[in-house]
């Protein structure tokens, strides 16, 4: 079924929702930006290391397995009309993906308990609850975006992160322990329930036919996001495995988490463009989508250049200002981080066009190739662990931008 054009009232509602999402994203970014230095200063580099690893694990599991669920739900609701019964045939697949993420996260923490968490089994319990709360957040946000409830989506962004910050400030003043800061991560995601994401407007009804099965769509999308997140989010873990010290883990975490803030924030905003790209794909406007793909890629390349220069000169100073002198990274590490973030932003938004068009297999191929190039860079560069990781990040993100942004369409009239 072809998607019908938006009416004027719905456009106004969407415009207001866009503003709400931008405001929510800004509040979220600022809250996280403050939370991490608060925790870092309260705990120090060694005490903060378990939080850095737990945050990285959570981020990877969420983006690799849970954001694909959110995006699948968003697209499914757009295609089928957003009414009741939209998930009847796909519940098992969604449950298997979310359950698999829970098992992987638990296994990682259990296996590295002595390496990263001082052997404290409390972190296993924290991980179990944390991954459930993140799954609730992913499903809830998918429902909100798919039904174009963008104002409510923006509200979830603001409340989750502000809850995190408020609790962190209280913990820093009352009980600044690593376990306390870890438990704080559990609470924020559950605030999505306050926005009743399961509710359906009276004007929404079931319509349309979704030709993509959940297993096929999600399978390739998970491969794509897995490859992309190994590139963008695994640096603090990888630097430890290639010989970096506990201090190096904290420095890399602080630097790359701060620099990739725009990419992390952009994950909140792609929920706004995915429904519109899906509408264009359903109407067969592949030429329009192809032009958007190329424009976004060029913009990402410009951002990469600007990011590299800016990060080289001011990046270390900003990290030191926020986290303290012991967290300051080398200038070249900062520059490569800035370049990778610019490319990563472009690749993220280009990827939404592939998702909207159902081309998750092509997206997976592109990101897998980028990951291979990133791994080659890590082992080919003769440098210290931090610089090797930075090179891998920059090479991987830039390769993804080029492959996804400028790869030719297969044939005239085909998906972009």
Coordinates of C-alpha atoms in Angstrom, one line a residue:
X1 CA 0.0 0.0 0.0
X2 CA 1.4 3.4 -0.9
X3 CA 1.7 5.9 2.0
X4 CA -0.7 8.8 1.8
X5 CA 0.7 12.4 1.9
X6 CA 0.6 14.1 5.3
X7 CA -2.3 16.5 6.0
X8 CA -1.7 20.1 7.2
X9 CA -2.8 19.3 10.8
X10 CA -0.5 16.3 10.9
X11 CA 2.4 18.3 9.5
X12 CA 1.9 20.9 12.2
X13 CA 1.8 18.2 14.8
X14 CA 5.0 16.7 13.3
X15 CA 6.7 20.1 13.3
X16 CA 5.9 20.6 17.0
X17 CA 7.1 17.0 17.6
X18 CA 10.4 17.8 15.9
X19 CA 10.9 20.7 18.2
X20 CA 10.1 18.6 21.2
X21 CA 12.6 15.9 20.0
X22 CA 15.4 18.6 19.5
X23 CA 14.7 20.0 23.0
X24 CA 14.7 16.5 24.5
X25 CA 17.9 15.6 22.7
X26 CA 19.6 18.8 24.0
X27 CA 18.5 18.1 27.6
X28 CA 19.7 14.5 27.2
X29 CA 23.1 15.4 25.8
X30 CA 23.7 18.0 28.5
X31 CA 22.6 15.7 31.3
X32 CA 24.9 12.9 30.1
X33 CA 27.7 15.4 29.5
X34 CA 27.4 16.4 33.2
X35 CA 26.7 12.9 34.6
X36 CA 30.0 11.4 33.3
X37 CA 32.3 14.0 34.7
X38 CA 30.4 14.0 38.0
X39 CA 30.9 10.2 38.2
X40 CA 34.5 10.4 37.0
X41 CA 35.5 13.1 39.6
X42 CA 33.6 11.3 42.4
X43 CA 35.2 7.9 41.7
X44 CA 38.6 8.7 40.1
X45 CA 40.0 6.8 37.1
X46 CA 40.2 3.4 38.8
X47 CA 36.8 3.6 40.5
X48 CA 35.2 4.9 37.3
X49 CA 36.6 2.1 35.1
X50 CA 33.8 -0.4 36.0
X51 CA 31.2 2.3 35.1
X52 CA 33.0 3.0 31.8
X53 CA 32.9 -0.7 30.9
X54 CA 29.3 -1.2 32.1
X55 CA 28.2 1.9 30.1
X56 CA 30.1 0.6 27.0
X57 CA 28.5 -2.8 27.3
X58 CA 25.1 -1.3 27.8
X59 CA 25.6 1.1 24.8
X60 CA 26.7 -1.7 22.5
X61 CA 23.9 -4.1 23.5
X62 CA 21.4 -1.3 23.2
X63 CA 22.5 -0.1 19.8
X64 CA 23.3 -3.5 18.3
X65 CA 20.1 -5.4 19.4
X66 CA 17.6 -3.0 20.9
X67 CA 17.8 0.0 18.6
X68 CA 17.1 -2.4 15.7
X69 CA 14.0 -3.5 17.6
X70 CA 13.0 0.1 18.0
X71 CA 13.6 0.8 14.3
X72 CA 11.7 -2.4 13.3
X73 CA 8.8 -1.4 15.4
X74 CA 8.8 2.2 14.0
X75 CA 8.9 1.0 10.4
X76 CA 6.3 -1.7 11.1
X77 CA 3.9 0.7 12.5
X78 CA 4.4 3.2 9.6
X79 CA 3.8 0.5 7.0
X80 CA 0.9 -1.2 8.7
X81 CA -0.9 1.9 9.9
X82 CA -0.1 1.9 13.6
X83 CA -3.2 0.2 14.9
X84 CA -3.6 -2.7 17.2
X85 CA -2.4 -6.2 16.3
X86 CA 0.7 -4.9 14.4
X87 CA 3.1 -7.3 16.2
X88 CA 1.0 -10.5 16.2
X89 CA 3.3 -12.5 13.9
X90 CA 6.6 -11.0 15.1
X91 CA 6.4 -11.2 18.9
X92 CA 8.6 -14.4 19.1
X93 CA 11.3 -12.8 16.9
X94 CA 11.4 -9.6 19.0
X95 CA 11.5 -11.6 22.2
X96 CA 14.3 -13.7 21.0
X97 CA 16.4 -10.7 20.0
X98 CA 15.8 -8.9 23.3
X99 CA 16.4 -12.1 25.2
X100 CA 19.6 -12.7 23.3
X101 CA 20.9 -9.3 24.2
X102 CA 20.2 -10.0 27.9
X103 CA 22.1 -13.2 27.8
X104 CA 25.1 -11.7 26.0
X105 CA 25.3 -8.8 28.4
X106 CA 25.1 -11.1 31.4
X107 CA 27.7 -13.4 29.9
X108 CA 30.1 -10.6 29.2
X109 CA 29.9 -9.2 32.8
X110 CA 30.2 -12.6 34.3
X111 CA 33.2 -13.5 32.2
X112 CA 35.0 -10.2 32.9
X113 CA 34.0 -9.8 36.5
X114 CA 37.5 -10.2 37.8
X115 CA 39.0 -8.1 35.0
X116 CA 36.8 -5.0 35.0
X117 CA 34.5 -5.3 38.1
X118 CA 36.8 -6.2 40.9
X119 CA 35.1 -9.6 41.2
X120 CA 31.9 -8.0 42.7
X121 CA 28.9 -10.2 41.8
X122 CA 26.6 -7.2 42.5
X123 CA 27.4 -6.1 38.9
X124 CA 25.8 -9.3 37.5
X125 CA 22.5 -8.4 39.3
X126 CA 22.8 -4.8 38.1
X127 CA 23.4 -5.9 34.5
X128 CA 20.3 -8.2 34.6
X129 CA 18.0 -5.4 35.7
X130 CA 19.7 -2.8 33.5
X131 CA 19.2 -4.7 30.3
X132 CA 15.5 -5.3 31.0
X133 CA 15.0 -1.6 31.6
X134 CA 16.7 -0.7 28.3
X135 CA 14.6 -3.2 26.5
X136 CA 11.4 -1.5 27.8
X137 CA 12.8 1.8 26.6
X138 CA 13.5 0.5 23.1
X139 CA 10.1 -1.0 22.6
X140 CA 8.4 2.0 24.1
X141 CA 10.3 4.5 21.9
X142 CA 9.6 2.4 18.8
X143 CA 5.9 2.6 19.5
X144 CA 6.0 6.3 20.0
X145 CA 8.0 7.0 16.8
X146 CA 6.0 4.6 14.7
X147 CA 2.8 6.3 15.7
X148 CA 4.4 9.7 15.1
X149 CA 4.0 10.6 18.8
X150 CA 7.1 12.8 18.5
X151 CA 6.3 15.1 21.4
X152 CA 6.1 12.1 23.8
X153 CA 9.3 10.7 22.3
X154 CA 11.0 14.0 23.1
X155 CA 9.7 13.7 26.6
X156 CA 11.3 10.3 27.1
X157 CA 14.6 11.7 26.0
X158 CA 14.5 14.5 28.5
X159 CA 13.1 12.5 31.5
X160 CA 15.5 9.6 31.1
X161 CA 18.7 11.6 31.1
X162 CA 17.6 14.2 33.6
X163 CA 16.7 11.4 36.0
X164 CA 20.2 10.0 35.5
X165 CA 21.8 13.3 36.3
X166 CA 19.7 14.1 39.4
X167 CA 20.4 10.7 40.9
X168 CA 24.1 11.1 40.1
X169 CA 24.3 14.4 41.8
X170 CA 22.6 13.0 44.9
X171 CA 25.0 10.0 44.8
X172 CA 28.1 12.2 44.5
X173 CA 27.0 14.1 47.6
X174 CA 25.7 11.2 49.7
X175 CA 27.2 7.8 48.6
X176 CA 29.9 8.2 45.9
X177 CA 30.5 4.5 45.3
X178 CA 30.9 2.6 42.0
X179 CA 28.0 0.3 42.8
X180 CA 25.7 3.3 43.5
X181 CA 26.5 4.9 40.2
X182 CA 25.9 1.6 38.5
X183 CA 22.5 1.2 40.0
X184 CA 21.6 4.7 38.8
X185 CA 21.8 3.6 35.2
X186 CA 18.8 1.3 35.7
X187 CA 16.2 3.9 36.7
X188 CA 16.1 6.4 33.8
X189 CA 15.0 4.1 31.0
X190 CA 11.8 3.1 32.9
X191 CA 10.5 6.7 32.7
X192 CA 9.3 5.9 29.2
X193 CA 6.3 4.1 30.9
X194 CA 5.0 7.5 32.0
X195 CA 4.2 8.4 28.4
X196 CA 2.0 5.3 27.8
X197 CA 3.6 4.2 24.5
X198 CA 1.1 1.4 24.0
X199 CA -1.8 3.8 23.6
X200 CA -3.3 4.3 20.2
X201 CA -5.0 7.4 18.9
X202 CA -8.6 6.9 17.7
X203 CA -7.7 8.1 14.2
X204 CA -5.2 5.3 13.8
X205 CA -6.3 2.0 12.2
X206 CA -4.6 -1.1 10.8
X207 CA -3.8 -0.8 7.1
X208 CA -1.1 -1.7 4.6
X209 CA 0.9 -4.8 4.2
X210 CA 4.4 -5.3 5.5
X211 CA 6.3 -7.5 3.0
X212 CA 9.5 -7.8 5.1
X213 CA 9.5 -10.6 7.7
X214 CA 10.9 -9.7 11.1
X215 CA 13.6 -12.3 11.0
X216 CA 14.9 -11.1 7.6
X217 CA 14.7 -7.4 8.4
X218 CA 16.2 -7.7 11.9
X219 CA 18.8 -10.3 11.1
X220 CA 20.6 -8.1 8.6
X221 CA 20.0 -4.9 10.6
X222 CA 21.6 -6.5 13.6
X223 CA 24.6 -7.5 11.6
X224 CA 24.9 -3.9 10.4
X225 CA 24.5 -2.4 13.8
X226 CA 26.9 -4.9 15.4
X227 CA 29.6 -4.0 12.9
X228 CA 28.9 -0.3 13.4
X229 CA 29.0 -0.4 17.1
X230 CA 32.2 -2.4 17.3
X231 CA 33.7 0.5 15.4
X232 CA 32.1 3.4 17.4
X233 CA 31.6 2.1 20.9
X234 CA 34.0 -0.7 21.8
X235 CA 37.1 1.5 22.1
X236 CA 37.3 1.4 26.0
X237 CA 37.1 -2.4 26.0
X238 CA 39.4 -3.0 23.1
X239 CA 42.1 -0.7 24.5
X240 CA 42.2 -2.9 27.6
X241 CA 42.6 -6.0 25.5
X242 CA 45.5 -4.6 23.4
X243 CA 47.5 -3.7 26.4
X244 CA 46.1 -0.4 27.7
X245 CA 46.1 0.2 31.5
X246 CA 43.1 1.0 33.7
X247 CA 43.9 4.7 33.3
X248 CA 44.0 4.3 29.5
X249 CA 40.6 2.6 29.6
X250 CA 39.2 5.6 31.5
X251 CA 40.9 8.2 29.3
X252 CA 39.7 6.5 26.1
X253 CA 36.2 6.2 27.6
X254 CA 36.0 9.8 28.6
X255 CA 37.4 11.1 25.3
X256 CA 35.4 9.0 22.9
X257 CA 32.2 9.1 24.9
X258 CA 32.5 12.9 25.0
X259 CA 33.3 13.2 21.3
X260 CA 30.7 10.8 20.1
X261 CA 28.1 12.7 22.0
X262 CA 26.7 14.1 18.7
X263 CA 26.4 10.6 17.4
X264 CA 24.7 9.3 20.6
X265 CA 22.3 12.3 20.5
X266 CA 21.6 11.6 16.8
X267 CA 20.3 8.2 17.7
X268 CA 17.5 10.1 19.3
X269 CA 16.8 12.1 16.2
X270 CA 16.9 9.3 13.6
X271 CA 13.5 8.3 15.0
X272 CA 12.2 11.5 13.5
X273 CA 13.4 10.9 10.0
X274 CA 12.9 7.2 9.7
X275 CA 9.1 7.5 9.4
X276 CA 9.4 10.1 6.6
X277 CA 12.0 8.1 4.7
X278 CA 9.7 5.1 5.0
X279 CA 6.8 7.1 3.6
X280 CA 9.0 8.1 0.6
X281 CA 10.0 4.5 0.0
X282 CA 6.4 3.3 0.2
X283 CA 5.5 5.9 -2.5
X284 CA 8.4 4.7 -4.7
X285 CA 10.2 8.0 -4.6
X286 CA 13.7 6.4 -4.8
X287 CA 15.3 9.2 -6.7
X288 CA 14.5 11.6 -3.9
X289 CA 15.9 9.2 -1.3
X290 CA 19.1 8.7 -3.5
X291 CA 19.6 12.5 -3.5
X292 CA 19.2 12.7 0.2
X293 CA 21.7 9.9 0.6
X294 CA 24.4 11.8 -1.4
X295 CA 23.7 15.1 0.3
X296 CA 24.0 13.6 3.8
X297 CA 27.2 11.8 2.8
X298 CA 28.8 15.1 1.6
X299 CA 27.7 16.8 4.8
X300 CA 29.3 14.0 6.9
X301 CA 32.6 14.4 5.0
X302 CA 32.6 18.1 5.8
X303 CA 31.8 17.4 9.5
X304 CA 34.7 14.9 9.6
X305 CA 37.2 17.5 8.4
X306 CA 35.9 20.2 10.8
X307 CA 35.7 17.8 13.6
X308 CA 39.3 16.6 13.2
X309 CA 40.7 20.2 13.2
X310 CA 38.6 21.3 16.1
X311 CA 39.3 18.3 18.2
X312 CA 43.0 18.5 17.7
X313 CA 43.2 22.0 19.1
X314 CA 40.6 22.1 21.8
X315 CA 39.6 18.4 22.4
X316 CA 42.2 17.6 25.1
X317 CA 41.5 20.9 26.9
X318 CA 37.7 20.2 27.0
X319 CA 38.3 16.7 28.3
X320 CA 40.6 18.0 31.0
X321 CA 38.2 20.7 31.9
X322 CA 35.3 18.3 32.4
X323 CA 37.0 15.2 33.8
X324 CA 40.3 16.5 35.3
X325 CA 44.0 16.5 34.1
X326 CA 44.4 12.7 34.6
X327 CA 41.8 12.1 31.8
X328 CA 43.5 14.4 29.2
X329 CA 44.1 12.5 25.8
X330 CA 46.9 13.1 23.3
X331 CA 46.1 15.6 20.6
X332 CA 46.3 13.1 17.8
X333 CA 43.9 10.7 19.6
X334 CA 41.5 13.7 19.9
X335 CA 41.8 14.6 16.3
X336 CA 41.1 11.1 15.0
X337 CA 38.1 10.9 17.4
X338 CA 36.7 14.2 16.0
X339 CA 37.1 13.0 12.4
X340 CA 35.4 9.7 13.2
X341 CA 32.5 11.4 14.8
X342 CA 31.8 13.6 11.8
X343 CA 31.9 10.6 9.4
X344 CA 29.8 8.6 11.9
X345 CA 27.1 11.2 11.9
X346 CA 26.8 11.1 8.2
X347 CA 26.8 7.3 8.1
X348 CA 24.1 7.0 10.7
X349 CA 21.6 9.2 8.8
X350 CA 22.5 7.6 5.5
X351 CA 21.7 4.3 7.1
X352 CA 18.2 5.3 7.9
X353 CA 17.5 5.5 4.1
X354 CA 18.6 1.8 3.8
X355 CA 16.4 0.8 6.7
X356 CA 13.4 2.7 5.4
X357 CA 13.8 1.0 2.0
X358 CA 14.1 -2.4 3.6
X359 CA 17.8 -2.7 2.3
X360 CA 19.2 -4.0 5.6
X361 CA 21.3 -6.6 3.8
X362 CA 23.1 -3.8 1.8
X363 CA 23.6 -1.9 5.1
X364 CA 25.1 -4.9 6.7
X365 CA 27.6 -5.5 3.9
X366 CA 28.7 -1.8 4.0
X367 CA 29.3 -1.8 7.7
X368 CA 31.0 -5.2 7.7
X369 CA 33.5 -3.9 5.1
X370 CA 34.1 -0.8 7.2
X371 CA 34.7 -2.9 10.3
X372 CA 37.3 -5.0 8.5
X373 CA 39.1 -1.9 7.5
X374 CA 39.0 -0.6 11.0
X375 CA 40.5 -3.8 12.4
X376 CA 43.3 -3.7 9.8
X377 CA 44.1 -0.1 10.9
X378 CA 44.3 -1.1 14.6
X379 CA 46.9 -3.8 13.9
X380 CA 48.7 -2.0 11.1
X381 CA 49.5 1.3 12.9
X382 CA 52.7 1.0 15.0
X383 CA 51.7 3.1 18.0
X384 CA 50.5 2.9 21.6
X385 CA 47.2 1.3 22.4
X386 CA 45.2 4.6 22.6
X387 CA 46.4 5.8 19.2
X388 CA 45.9 2.5 17.5
X389 CA 42.2 2.5 18.7
X390 CA 41.8 6.1 17.5
X391 CA 43.0 5.2 14.0
X392 CA 40.7 2.2 13.9
X393 CA 37.8 4.4 14.8
X394 CA 38.5 7.1 12.3
X395 CA 39.2 4.6 9.4
X396 CA 36.1 2.6 10.1
X397 CA 33.7 5.5 10.3
X398 CA 35.1 7.1 7.2
X399 CA 34.9 3.9 5.2
X400 CA 31.3 3.4 6.2
X401 CA 30.4 6.9 5.1
X402 CA 32.0 6.4 1.7
X403 CA 30.6 3.0 1.1
X404 CA 27.0 3.8 2.2
X405 CA 26.9 7.3 1.0
X406 CA 28.4 7.0 -2.5
X407 CA 27.7 3.4 -3.6
X408 CA 25.7 3.5 -6.8
X409 CA 22.1 2.3 -7.0
X410 CA 21.7 -1.1 -8.5
X411 CA 19.5 -0.1 -11.4
X412 CA 17.2 2.7 -12.5
X413 CA 14.0 2.8 -10.5
X414 CA 15.4 0.6 -7.7
X415 CA 15.7 1.5 -4.0
X416 CA 18.4 4.1 -3.4

